[in-house]
Short mmCIF file of C-alpha atoms in Angstrom, two decimals:
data_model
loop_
_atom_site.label_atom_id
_atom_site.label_comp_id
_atom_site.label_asym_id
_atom_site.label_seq_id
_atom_site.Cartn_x
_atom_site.Cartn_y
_atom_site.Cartn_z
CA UNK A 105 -24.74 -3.09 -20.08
CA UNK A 106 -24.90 -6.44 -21.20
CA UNK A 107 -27.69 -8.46 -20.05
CA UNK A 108 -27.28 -10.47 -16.59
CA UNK A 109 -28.66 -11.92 -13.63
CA UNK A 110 -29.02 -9.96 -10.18
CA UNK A 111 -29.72 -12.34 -6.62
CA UNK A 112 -29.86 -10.07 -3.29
CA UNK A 113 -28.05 -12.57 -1.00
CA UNK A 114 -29.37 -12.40 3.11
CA UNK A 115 -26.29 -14.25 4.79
CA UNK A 116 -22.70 -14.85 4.57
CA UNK A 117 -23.42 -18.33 4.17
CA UNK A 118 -25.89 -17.65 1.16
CA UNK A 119 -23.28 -15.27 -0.29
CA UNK A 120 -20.30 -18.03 -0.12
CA UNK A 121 -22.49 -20.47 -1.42
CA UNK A 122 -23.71 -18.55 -4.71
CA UNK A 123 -20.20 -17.23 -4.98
CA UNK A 124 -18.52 -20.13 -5.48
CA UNK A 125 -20.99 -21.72 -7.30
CA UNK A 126 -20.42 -19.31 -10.13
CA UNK A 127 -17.12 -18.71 -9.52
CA UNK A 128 -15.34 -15.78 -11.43
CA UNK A 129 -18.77 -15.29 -13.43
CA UNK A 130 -20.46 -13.57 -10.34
CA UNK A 131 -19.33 -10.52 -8.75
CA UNK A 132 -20.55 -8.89 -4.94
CA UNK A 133 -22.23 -5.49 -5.53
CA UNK A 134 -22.02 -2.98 -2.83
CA UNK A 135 -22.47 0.88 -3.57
CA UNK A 136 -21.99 -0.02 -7.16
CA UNK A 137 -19.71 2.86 -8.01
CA UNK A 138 -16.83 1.34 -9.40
CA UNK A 139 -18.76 -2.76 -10.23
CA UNK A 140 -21.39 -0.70 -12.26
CA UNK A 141 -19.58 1.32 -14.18
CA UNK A 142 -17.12 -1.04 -15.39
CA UNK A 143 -19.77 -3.15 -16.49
CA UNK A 144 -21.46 -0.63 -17.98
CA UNK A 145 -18.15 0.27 -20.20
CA UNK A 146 -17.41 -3.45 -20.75
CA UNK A 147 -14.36 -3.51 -19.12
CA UNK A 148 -15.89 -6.42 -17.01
CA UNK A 149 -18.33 -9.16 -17.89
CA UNK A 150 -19.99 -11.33 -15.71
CA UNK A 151 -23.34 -13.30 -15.53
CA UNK A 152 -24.38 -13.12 -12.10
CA UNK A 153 -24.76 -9.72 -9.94
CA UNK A 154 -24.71 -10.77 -6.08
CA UNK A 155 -26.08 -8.07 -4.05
CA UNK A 156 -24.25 -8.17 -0.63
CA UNK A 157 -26.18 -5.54 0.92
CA UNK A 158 -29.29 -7.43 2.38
CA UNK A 159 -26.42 -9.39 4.77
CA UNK A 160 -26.57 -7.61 7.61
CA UNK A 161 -23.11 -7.95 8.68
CA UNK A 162 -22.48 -5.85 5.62
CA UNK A 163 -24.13 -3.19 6.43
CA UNK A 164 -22.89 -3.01 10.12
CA UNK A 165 -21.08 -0.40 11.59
CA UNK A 166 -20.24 -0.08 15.29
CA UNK A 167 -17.97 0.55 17.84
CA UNK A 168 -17.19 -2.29 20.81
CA UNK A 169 -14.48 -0.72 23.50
CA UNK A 170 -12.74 -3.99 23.36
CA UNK A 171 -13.18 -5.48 20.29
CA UNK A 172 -12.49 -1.72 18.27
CA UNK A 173 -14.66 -0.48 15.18
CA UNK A 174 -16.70 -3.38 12.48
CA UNK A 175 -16.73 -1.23 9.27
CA UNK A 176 -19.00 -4.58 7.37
CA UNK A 177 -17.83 -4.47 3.70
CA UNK A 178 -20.42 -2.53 2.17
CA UNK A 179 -21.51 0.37 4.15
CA UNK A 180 -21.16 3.58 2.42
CA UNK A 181 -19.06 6.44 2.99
CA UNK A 182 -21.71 8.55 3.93
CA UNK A 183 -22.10 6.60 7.09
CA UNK A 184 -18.73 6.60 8.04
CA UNK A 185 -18.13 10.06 7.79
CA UNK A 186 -20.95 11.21 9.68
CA UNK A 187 -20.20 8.64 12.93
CA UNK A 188 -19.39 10.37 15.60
CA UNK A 189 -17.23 7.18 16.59
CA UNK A 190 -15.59 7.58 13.61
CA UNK A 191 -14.81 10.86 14.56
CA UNK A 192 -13.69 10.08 17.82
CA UNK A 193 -11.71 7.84 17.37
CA UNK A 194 -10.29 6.93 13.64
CA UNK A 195 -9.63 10.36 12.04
CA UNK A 196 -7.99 9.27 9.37
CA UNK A 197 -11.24 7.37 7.81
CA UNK A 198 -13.06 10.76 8.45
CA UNK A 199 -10.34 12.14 5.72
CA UNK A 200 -10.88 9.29 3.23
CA UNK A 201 -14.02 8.80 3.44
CA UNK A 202 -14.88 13.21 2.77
CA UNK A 203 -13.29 12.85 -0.52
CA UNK A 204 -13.64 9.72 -2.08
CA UNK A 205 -15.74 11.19 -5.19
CA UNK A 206 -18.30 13.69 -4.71
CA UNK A 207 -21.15 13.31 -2.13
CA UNK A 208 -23.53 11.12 -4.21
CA UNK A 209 -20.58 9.03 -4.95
CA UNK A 210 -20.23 8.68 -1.04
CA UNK A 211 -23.74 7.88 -0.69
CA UNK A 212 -22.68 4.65 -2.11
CA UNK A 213 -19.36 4.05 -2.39
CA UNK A 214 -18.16 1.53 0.20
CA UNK A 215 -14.74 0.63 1.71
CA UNK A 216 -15.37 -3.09 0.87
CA UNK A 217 -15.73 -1.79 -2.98
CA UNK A 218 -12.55 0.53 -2.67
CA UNK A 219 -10.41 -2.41 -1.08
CA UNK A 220 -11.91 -5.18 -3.31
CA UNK A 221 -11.38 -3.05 -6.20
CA UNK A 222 -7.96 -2.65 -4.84
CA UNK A 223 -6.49 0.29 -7.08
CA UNK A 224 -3.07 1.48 -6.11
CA UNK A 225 -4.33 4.78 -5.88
CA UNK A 226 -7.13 3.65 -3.67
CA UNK A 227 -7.88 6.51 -1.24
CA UNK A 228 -9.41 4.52 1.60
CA UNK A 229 -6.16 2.37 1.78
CA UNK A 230 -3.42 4.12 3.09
CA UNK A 231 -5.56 5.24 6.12
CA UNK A 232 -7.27 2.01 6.95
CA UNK A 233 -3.35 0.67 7.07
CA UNK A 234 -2.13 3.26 9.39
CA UNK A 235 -5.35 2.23 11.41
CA UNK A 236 -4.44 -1.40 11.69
CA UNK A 237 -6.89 -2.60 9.88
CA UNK A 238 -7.81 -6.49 9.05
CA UNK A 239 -10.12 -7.50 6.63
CA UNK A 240 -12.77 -10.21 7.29
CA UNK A 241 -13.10 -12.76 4.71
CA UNK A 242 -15.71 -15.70 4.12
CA UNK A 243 -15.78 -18.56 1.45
CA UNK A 244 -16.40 -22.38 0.86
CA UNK A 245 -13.16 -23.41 3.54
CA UNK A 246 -14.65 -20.78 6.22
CA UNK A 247 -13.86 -17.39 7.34
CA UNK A 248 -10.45 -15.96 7.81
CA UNK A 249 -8.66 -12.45 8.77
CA UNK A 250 -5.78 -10.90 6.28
CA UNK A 251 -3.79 -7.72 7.93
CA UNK A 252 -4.77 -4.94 5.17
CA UNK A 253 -1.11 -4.53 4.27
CA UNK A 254 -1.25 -7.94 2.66
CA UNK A 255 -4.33 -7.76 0.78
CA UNK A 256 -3.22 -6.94 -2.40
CA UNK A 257 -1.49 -8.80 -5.53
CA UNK A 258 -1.41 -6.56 -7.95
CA UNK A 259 -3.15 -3.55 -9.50
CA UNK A 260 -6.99 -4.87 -9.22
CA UNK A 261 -5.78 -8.76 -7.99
CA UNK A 262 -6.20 -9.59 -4.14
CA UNK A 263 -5.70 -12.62 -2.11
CA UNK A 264 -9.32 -13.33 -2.38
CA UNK A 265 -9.40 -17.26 -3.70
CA UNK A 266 -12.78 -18.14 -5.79
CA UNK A 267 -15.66 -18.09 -3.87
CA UNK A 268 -14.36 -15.81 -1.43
CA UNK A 269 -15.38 -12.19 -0.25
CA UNK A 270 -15.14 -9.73 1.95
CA UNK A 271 -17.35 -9.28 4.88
CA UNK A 272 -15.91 -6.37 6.84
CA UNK A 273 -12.72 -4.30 8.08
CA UNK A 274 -11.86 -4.65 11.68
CA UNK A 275 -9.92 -1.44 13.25
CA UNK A 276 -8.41 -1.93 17.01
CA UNK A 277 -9.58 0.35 19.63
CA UNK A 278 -6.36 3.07 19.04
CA UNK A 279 -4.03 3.17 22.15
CA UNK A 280 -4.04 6.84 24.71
CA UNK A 281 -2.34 9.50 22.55
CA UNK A 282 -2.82 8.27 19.11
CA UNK A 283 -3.58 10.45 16.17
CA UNK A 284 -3.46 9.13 12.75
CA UNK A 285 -4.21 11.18 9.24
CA UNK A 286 -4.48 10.70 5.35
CA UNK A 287 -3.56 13.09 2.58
CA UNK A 288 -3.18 12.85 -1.15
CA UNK A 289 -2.17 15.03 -3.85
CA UNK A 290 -4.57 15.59 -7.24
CA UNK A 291 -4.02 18.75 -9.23
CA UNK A 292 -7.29 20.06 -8.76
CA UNK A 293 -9.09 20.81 -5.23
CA UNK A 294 -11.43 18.02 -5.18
CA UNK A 295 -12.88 14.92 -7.71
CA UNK A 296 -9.64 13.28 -9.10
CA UNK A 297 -7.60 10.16 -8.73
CA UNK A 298 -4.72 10.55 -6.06
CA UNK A 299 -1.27 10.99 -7.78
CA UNK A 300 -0.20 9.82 -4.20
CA UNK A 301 -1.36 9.69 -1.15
CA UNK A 302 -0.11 9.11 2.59
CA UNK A 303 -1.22 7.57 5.94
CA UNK A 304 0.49 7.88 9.14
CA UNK A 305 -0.42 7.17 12.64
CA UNK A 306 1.69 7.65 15.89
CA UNK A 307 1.41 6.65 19.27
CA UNK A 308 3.11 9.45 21.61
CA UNK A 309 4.46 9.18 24.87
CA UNK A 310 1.65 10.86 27.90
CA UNK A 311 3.81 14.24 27.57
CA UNK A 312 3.58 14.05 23.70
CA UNK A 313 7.46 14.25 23.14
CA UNK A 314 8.53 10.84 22.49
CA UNK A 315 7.13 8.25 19.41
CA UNK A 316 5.64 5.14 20.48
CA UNK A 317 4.75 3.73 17.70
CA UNK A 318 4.38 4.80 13.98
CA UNK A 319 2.67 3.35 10.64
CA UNK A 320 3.00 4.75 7.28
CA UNK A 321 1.72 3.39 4.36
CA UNK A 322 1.52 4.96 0.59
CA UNK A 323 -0.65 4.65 -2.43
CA UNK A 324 -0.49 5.46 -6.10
CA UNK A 325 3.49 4.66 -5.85
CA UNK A 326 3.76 0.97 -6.68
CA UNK A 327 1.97 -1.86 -7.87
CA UNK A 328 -0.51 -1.99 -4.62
CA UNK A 329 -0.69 0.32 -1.53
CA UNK A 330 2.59 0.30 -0.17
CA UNK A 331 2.84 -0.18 3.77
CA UNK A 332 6.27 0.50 4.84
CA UNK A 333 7.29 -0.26 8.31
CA UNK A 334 10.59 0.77 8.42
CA UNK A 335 9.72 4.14 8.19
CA UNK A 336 7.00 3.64 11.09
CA UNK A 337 9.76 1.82 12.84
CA UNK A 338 12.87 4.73 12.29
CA UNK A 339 10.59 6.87 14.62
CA UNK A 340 9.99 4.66 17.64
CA UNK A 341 11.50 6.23 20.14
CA UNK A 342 12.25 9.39 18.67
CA UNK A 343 11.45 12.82 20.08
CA UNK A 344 8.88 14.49 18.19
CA UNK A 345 11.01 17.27 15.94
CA UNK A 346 11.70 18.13 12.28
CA UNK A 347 14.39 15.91 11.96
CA UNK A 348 12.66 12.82 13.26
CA UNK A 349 9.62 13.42 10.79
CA UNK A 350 12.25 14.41 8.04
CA UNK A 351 14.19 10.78 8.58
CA UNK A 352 10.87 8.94 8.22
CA UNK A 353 9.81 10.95 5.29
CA UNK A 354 12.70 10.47 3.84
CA UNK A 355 12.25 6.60 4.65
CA UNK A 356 9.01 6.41 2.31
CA UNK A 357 10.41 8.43 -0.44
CA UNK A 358 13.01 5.99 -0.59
CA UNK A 359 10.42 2.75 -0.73
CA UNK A 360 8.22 4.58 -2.95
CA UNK A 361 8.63 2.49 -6.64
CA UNK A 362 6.57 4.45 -8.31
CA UNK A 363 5.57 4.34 -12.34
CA UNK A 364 5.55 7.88 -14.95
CA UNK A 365 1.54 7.68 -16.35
CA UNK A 366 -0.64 10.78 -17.54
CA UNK A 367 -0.92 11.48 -13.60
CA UNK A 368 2.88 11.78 -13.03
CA UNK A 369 6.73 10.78 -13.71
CA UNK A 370 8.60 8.48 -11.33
CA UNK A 371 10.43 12.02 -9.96
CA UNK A 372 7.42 13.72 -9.06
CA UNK A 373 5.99 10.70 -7.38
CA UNK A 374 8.84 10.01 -5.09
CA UNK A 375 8.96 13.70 -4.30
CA UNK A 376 5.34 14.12 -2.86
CA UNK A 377 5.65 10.20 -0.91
CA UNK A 378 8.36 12.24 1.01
CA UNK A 379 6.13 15.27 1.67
CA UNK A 380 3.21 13.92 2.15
CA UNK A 381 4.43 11.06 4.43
CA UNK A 382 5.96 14.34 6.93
CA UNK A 383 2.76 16.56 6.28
CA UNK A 384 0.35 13.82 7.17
CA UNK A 385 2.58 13.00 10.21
CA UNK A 386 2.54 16.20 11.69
CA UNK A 387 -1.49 16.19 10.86
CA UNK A 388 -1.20 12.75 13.56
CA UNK A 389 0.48 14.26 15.71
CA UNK A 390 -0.85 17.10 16.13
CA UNK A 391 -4.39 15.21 16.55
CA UNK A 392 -2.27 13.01 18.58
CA UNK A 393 -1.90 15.92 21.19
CA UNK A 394 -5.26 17.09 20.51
CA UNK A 395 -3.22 21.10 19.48
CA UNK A 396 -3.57 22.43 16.12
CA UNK A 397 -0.36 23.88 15.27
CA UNK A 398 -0.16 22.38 11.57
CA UNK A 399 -3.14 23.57 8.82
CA UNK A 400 -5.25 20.76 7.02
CA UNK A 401 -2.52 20.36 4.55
CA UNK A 402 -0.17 19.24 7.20
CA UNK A 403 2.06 22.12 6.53
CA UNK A 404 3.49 24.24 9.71
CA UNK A 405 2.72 27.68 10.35
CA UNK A 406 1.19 27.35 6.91
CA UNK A 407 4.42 26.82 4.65
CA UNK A 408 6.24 23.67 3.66
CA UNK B 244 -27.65 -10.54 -25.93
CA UNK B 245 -30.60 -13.07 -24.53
CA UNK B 246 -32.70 -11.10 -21.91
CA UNK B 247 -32.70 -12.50 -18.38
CA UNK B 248 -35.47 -13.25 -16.30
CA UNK B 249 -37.50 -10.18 -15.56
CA UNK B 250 -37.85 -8.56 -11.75
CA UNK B 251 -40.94 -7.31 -10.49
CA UNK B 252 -39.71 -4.41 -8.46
CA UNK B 253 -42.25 -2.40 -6.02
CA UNK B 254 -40.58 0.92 -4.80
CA UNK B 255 -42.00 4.38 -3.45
CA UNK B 256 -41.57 7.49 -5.68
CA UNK B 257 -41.78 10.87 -4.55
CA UNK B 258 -44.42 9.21 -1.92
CA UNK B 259 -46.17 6.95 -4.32
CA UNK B 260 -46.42 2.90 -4.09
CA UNK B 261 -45.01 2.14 -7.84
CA UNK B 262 -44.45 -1.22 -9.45
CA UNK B 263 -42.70 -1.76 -12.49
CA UNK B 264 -41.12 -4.62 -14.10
CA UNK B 265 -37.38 -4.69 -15.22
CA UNK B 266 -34.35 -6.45 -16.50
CA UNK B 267 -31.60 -7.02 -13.71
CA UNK B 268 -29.13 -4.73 -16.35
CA UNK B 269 -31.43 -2.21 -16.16
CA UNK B 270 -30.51 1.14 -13.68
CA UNK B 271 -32.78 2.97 -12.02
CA UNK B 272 -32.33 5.88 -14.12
CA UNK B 273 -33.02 3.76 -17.13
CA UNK B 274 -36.19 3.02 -15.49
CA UNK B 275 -37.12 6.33 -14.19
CA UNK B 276 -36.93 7.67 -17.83
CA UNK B 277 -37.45 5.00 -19.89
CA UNK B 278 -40.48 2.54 -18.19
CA UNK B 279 -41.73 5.10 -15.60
CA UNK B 280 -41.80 8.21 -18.33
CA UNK B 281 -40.30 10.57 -15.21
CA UNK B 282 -37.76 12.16 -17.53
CA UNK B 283 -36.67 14.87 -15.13
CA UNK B 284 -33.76 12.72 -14.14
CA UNK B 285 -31.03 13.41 -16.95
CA UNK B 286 -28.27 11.04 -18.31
CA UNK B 287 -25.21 13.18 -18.90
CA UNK B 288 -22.10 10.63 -18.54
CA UNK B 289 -23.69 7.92 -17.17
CA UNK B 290 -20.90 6.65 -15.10
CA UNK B 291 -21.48 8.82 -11.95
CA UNK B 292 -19.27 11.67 -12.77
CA UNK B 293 -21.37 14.03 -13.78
CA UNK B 294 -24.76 14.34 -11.23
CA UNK B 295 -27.38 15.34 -13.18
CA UNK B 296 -29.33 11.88 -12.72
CA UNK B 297 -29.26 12.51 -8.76
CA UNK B 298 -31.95 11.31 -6.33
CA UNK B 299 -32.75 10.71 -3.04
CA UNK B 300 -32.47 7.30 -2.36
CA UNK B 301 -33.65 6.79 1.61
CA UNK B 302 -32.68 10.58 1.75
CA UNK B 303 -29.15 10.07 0.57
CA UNK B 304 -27.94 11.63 -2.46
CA UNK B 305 -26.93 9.21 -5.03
CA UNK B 306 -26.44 8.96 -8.73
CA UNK B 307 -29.58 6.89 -10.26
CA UNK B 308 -26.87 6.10 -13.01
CA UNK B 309 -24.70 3.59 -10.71
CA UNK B 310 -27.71 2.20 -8.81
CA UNK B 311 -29.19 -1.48 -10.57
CA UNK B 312 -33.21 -0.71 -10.92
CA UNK B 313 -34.05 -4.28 -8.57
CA UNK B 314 -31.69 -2.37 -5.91
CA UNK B 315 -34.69 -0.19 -5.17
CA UNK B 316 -36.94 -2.66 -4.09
CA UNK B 317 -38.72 -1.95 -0.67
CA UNK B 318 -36.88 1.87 -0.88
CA UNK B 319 -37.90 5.11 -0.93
CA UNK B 320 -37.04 7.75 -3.85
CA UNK B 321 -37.39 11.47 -4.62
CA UNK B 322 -36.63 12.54 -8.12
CA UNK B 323 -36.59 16.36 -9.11
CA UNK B 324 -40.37 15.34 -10.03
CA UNK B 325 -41.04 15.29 -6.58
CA UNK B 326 -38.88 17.95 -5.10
CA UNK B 327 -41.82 20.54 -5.99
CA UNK B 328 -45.29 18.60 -4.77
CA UNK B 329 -47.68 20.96 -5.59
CA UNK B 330 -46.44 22.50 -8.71
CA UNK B 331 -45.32 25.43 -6.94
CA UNK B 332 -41.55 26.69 -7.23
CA UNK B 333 -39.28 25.70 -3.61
CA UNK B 334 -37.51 28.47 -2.60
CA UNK B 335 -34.52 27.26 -3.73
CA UNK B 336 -36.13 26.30 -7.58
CA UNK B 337 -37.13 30.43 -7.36
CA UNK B 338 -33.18 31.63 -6.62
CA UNK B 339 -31.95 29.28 -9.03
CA UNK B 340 -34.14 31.17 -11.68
CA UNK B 341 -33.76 35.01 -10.07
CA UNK B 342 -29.81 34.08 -10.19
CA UNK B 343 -29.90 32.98 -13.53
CA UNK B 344 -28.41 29.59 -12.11
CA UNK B 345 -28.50 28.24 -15.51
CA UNK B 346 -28.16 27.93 -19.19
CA UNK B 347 -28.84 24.90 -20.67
CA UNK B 348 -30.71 23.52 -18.44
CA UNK B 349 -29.37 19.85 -18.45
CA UNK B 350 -27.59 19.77 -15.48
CA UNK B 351 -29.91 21.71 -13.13
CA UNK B 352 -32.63 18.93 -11.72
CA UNK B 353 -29.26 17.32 -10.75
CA UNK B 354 -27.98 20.83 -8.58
CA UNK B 355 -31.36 21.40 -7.32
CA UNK B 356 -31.49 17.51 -6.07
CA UNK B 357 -28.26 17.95 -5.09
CA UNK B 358 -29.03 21.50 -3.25
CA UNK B 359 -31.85 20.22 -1.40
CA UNK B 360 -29.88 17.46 0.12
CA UNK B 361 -27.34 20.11 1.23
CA UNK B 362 -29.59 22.46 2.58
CA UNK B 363 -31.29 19.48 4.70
CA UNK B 364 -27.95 18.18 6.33
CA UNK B 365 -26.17 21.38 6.68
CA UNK B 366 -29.18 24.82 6.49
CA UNK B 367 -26.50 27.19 6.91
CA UNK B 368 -23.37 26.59 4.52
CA UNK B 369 -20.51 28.40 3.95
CA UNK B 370 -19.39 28.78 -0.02
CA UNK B 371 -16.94 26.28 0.39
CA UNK B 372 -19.26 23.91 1.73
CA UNK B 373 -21.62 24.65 -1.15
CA UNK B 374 -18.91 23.87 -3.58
CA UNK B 375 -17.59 21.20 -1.96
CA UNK B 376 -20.62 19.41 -1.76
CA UNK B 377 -21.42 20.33 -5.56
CA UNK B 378 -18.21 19.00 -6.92
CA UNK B 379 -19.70 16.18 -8.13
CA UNK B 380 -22.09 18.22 -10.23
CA UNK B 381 -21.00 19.54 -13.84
CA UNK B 382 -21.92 22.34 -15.61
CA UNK B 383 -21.05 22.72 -18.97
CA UNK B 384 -22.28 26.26 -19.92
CA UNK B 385 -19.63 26.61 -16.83
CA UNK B 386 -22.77 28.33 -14.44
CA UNK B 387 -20.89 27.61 -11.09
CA UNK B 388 -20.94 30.78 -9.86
CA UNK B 389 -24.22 31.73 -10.11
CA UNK B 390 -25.51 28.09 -9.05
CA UNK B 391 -23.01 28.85 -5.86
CA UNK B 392 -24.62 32.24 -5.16
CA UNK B 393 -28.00 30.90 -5.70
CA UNK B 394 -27.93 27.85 -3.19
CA UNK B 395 -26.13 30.32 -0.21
CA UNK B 396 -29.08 32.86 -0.83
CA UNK B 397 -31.54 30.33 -0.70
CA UNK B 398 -29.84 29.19 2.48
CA UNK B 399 -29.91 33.03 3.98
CA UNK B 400 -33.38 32.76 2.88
CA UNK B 401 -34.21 30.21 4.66
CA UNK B 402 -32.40 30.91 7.86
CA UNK B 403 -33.75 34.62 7.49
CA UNK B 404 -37.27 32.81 7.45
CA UNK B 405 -36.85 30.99 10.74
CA UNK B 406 -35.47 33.85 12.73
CA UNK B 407 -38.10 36.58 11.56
CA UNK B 408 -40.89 34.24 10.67
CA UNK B 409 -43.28 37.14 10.63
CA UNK B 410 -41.70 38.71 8.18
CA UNK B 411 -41.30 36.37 5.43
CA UNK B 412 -44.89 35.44 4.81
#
C-alpha cells in the first residue's frame, strides 16, 4: 500500500469537517474489507484514511419501538447477525448479513461499507430495500435522509456530494404480519459474488390470505440495485397463491436489465430475477405467517 | 513514496501490554510479523480471502490482513502465538495433528484461530456449521476433510469432557 495518513475521527462533526477538508483525497474506513483491499491493489489512492469507528453513532445499534432499528454505518456484520432484535424483527438482514464473506470477513465488514461501496451485486442491498430502509447522511450543509432505493448512481457512484458520509441506516418498526427475506444465487455454496440476488417483503392481511403491501428489489441485474415497485405493487391486494407470486415474479424478470460478464449472460440473469423474486417471496411469507411450509431456498415442498 | 508521520500504537497481545511504532499503511499483520517478530500469523492472499492471517481482535475473528496496524490501539489481540499459553498442545492443536489436519502447514494457525473462535460461540457444531464457518479458510493441499473431522472431534471432546468430567482427566 502506498504510504498515507490515518486520523480516528470522535464525532460526526469532526468527521464532516476533515472530510471535506480533503475532499475526494480522504476516504471513511469502517471494517476495512473492501477500502483496504482496494488500496492495497491500487485500484484506489488516497492520502488521508478517516477512521469512522471511534463516532459513536457509528457503532450504534438498537432497537426504539417507535422510532424502528439505528444500524450506525459501521457496525459489523457480526453484530447484526447475532441481535436478537435483528432476529425478531428484520429477517432479511439476518440472511445478508450470514453470508456476506466468510465469518472473519463479518467480523468487520459493515453495511455502511457494503452500501458506500455500492456494488450492484451488493448483498446487503436488496434486503435493507425490502426493509424500508433510509440512510443517514452528514456533511458541510448538515445532515439529511435518502430512501435506500435512491442511493445509488452508478456501479461504485452514490449521491454522496464531497464531504459527505454516511452515518447510519434507519429501518421502520415492520407493521403486524410482515415477513421479509433475501436470496442470491452464486455457483458454489458459500464465498462468491451474487450473480443475482432478491429481496421481498409483504405485509399480509390478520388471516394471512390477502397482500398488504409488497417490496421487491434486485441486485447484480443493472447498473445499481434495482428496487422495483411495480412488482411490490401488482400484489397489493392479491390473495396469497401461485399465481399472484408468479405475476410479481414475472414483474421483476421483466425490469431486470441485466449485463453478460464472467458471472453470467443477460438470459441467465433475467431467468433467476424471476425465480428468485417468487422463492424469496414465499420465504416472506411464510415468515410472514410465522409456518414453514417453503425450505431455506424458498422452494415448496422442496422443488421449484 | 515519502513515509508519513509515524503512530505510536499501544495494544494487548495474547495478554501482554505491547507498544510498537508504525506507519499508518502498515496492517496489523505486517506488524505482527514484520516489527513484533510473531510470525505465526501467515500472509497467504493478503486481501482477506484466504484466513490464514486470522486473529482475535476483542474476541472476534478477523483477518489481520484488512485491519490498518493504528486500528488496534487500546484493543485486545490473540494470535495463534497465544492460543497455546503454556507451550502445551489445546485439545483442539492435538486432533488437528492425530487427524492429520494438515499438509503444508501454511494455512493451519489460520483454522486453528479460526476453530477456536467456533468452538467458543457455538461448543457443539454440526459439520455444516463447521464448514460453514471455515469457508473463509483455504487449503491448498485441499485438507478439508480431515480439518472438518478434526474440529467436530475436538468438539465431542470437549462436550464428552463436561458431561463425564471424571473421566477425561
Amino acid at each position: 500500500m502506498r504510504a498515507v495518513d490515518y486520523v480516528p475521527v470522535r464525532s460526526v462533526e469532526e468527521a464532516v469537517a476533515v472530510l471535506a477538508e480533503h475532499g475526494d483525497r480522504a476516504a471513511p474506513l469502517a471494517g476495512g474489507t473492501d477500502l483496504i483491499a482496494q488500496l492495497k491493489e491500487g485500484h484506489r489512492s488516497i492520502d488521508l484514511i478517516v477512521d469512522v469507528k471511534p463516532i459513536p453513532e457509528l457503532m450504534e445499534l438498537s432497537y426504539d419501538p417507535a422510532a424502528g432499528l439505528w444500524i450506525g454505518g459501521a457496525v459489523p456484520c457480526h453484530r447484526i447477525s447475532r441481535s436478537q432484535v435483528v432476529r425478531r424483527h428484520y429477517p432479511a438482514l439476518l440472511d445478508s448479513t450470514t453470508l456476506i464473506g466468510g465469518i472473519q470477513i463479518q467480523g468487520r465488514a459493515s453495511l455502511g461499507g457494503n452500501v458506500c461501496n455500492a456494488s450492484p451485486a451488493a448483498d446487503s442491498v436488496p434486503n435493507l430495500i425490502a426493509h424500508s430502509a433510509t440512510c443517514h447522511v452528514a456533511g458541510p450543509q448538515g445532515t439529511r435522509t435518502i430512501p435506500l432505493e435512491a442511493f445509488f448512481v452508478g456501479p461504485g457512484q452514490t449521491v454522496l456530494r464531497p464531504g459527505e458520509f454516511l452515518v447510519g441506516f434507519r429501518l421502520p418498526v415492520p407493521p403486524a404480519h410482515f415477513g421479509a427475506a433475501y436470496l442470491r444465487f452464486i455457483p458454489r455454496n458459500e464465498m462468491d459474488i451474487a450473480v443475482v440476488g432478491a429481496g421481498a417483503s409483504v405485509v399480509l392481511s390478520p388471516d394471512g390470505q390477502t397482500v398488504q403491501a409488497a417490496r421487491i428489489a434486485l441486485g447484480a441485474v443493472a447498473p445499481t440495485p434495482l428496487y422495483v415497485p411495480e412488482a411490490g405493487q401488482a400484489l397489493v391486494g392479491q390473495p396469497v397463491t401461485e399465481e399472484s407470486i408468479a405475476r410479481a415474479a414475472q414483474i421483476a424478470r421483466d425490469a431486470a436489465r441485466p449485463i453478460t460478464d464472467m458471472r453470467g449472460t443477460v438470459a441467465q440473469r433475467k431467468h433467476l430475477a424471476g425465480v428468485l423474486t417468487a422463492r424469496a417471496l414465499r420465504i416472506a411469507i411464510d415468515r410472514a405467517r410465522g409456518t414453514k411450509t417453503v425450505d431455506s431456498l424458498g422452494r415448496l415442498n422442496g422443488h421449484a | 513514496m515519502p513515509e508519513r508521520k509515524k503512530r505510536m500504537i499501544t495494544t494487548t497481545i495474547n495478554g501482554e501490554e505491547i507498544t510498537f511504532l508504525c506507519e499508518p499503511r502498515q496492517t496489523l499483520l505486517e506488524v505482527l510479523r514484520d516489527e513484533l517478530g510473531l510470525t505465526g500469523s501467515k500472509e497467504g492472499c493478503g486481501n482477506g480471502n484466504c484466513g490464514a492471517c486470522n486473529v482475535l481482535l476483542d474476541g472476534v475473528l478477523v483477518n489481520a490482513c484488512l485491519v490498518l496496524a493504528p486500528e488496534v490501539e487500546g484493543r485486545e489481540l490473540v494470535t495463534i502465538e497465544g492460543i497455546a499459553p503454556g507451550g502445551e498442545l489445546t485439545l483442539l492443536q492435538q486432533k488437528f495433528l492425530e487427524h492429520a489436519a494438515l499438509q503444508c502447514g501454511i494455512c493451519t494457525p489460520g483454522f486453528i484461530v479460526a476453530a477456536k473462535a467456533l468452538l467458543d460461540e457455538n461448543p457443539s457444531p454440526t459439520e455444516h456449521d463447521v464448514r460453514l464457518w471455515l469457508a473463509g479458510n483455504l487449503c491448498r493441499c485441499t485438507g478439508y476433510d480431515k480439518i472438518v473431522r478434526a474440529v467436530l472431534d475436538t468438539a465431542a471432546a470437549l462436550q464428552a469432557a463436561q458431561t463425564t468430567p471424571t473421566e477425561v482427566a
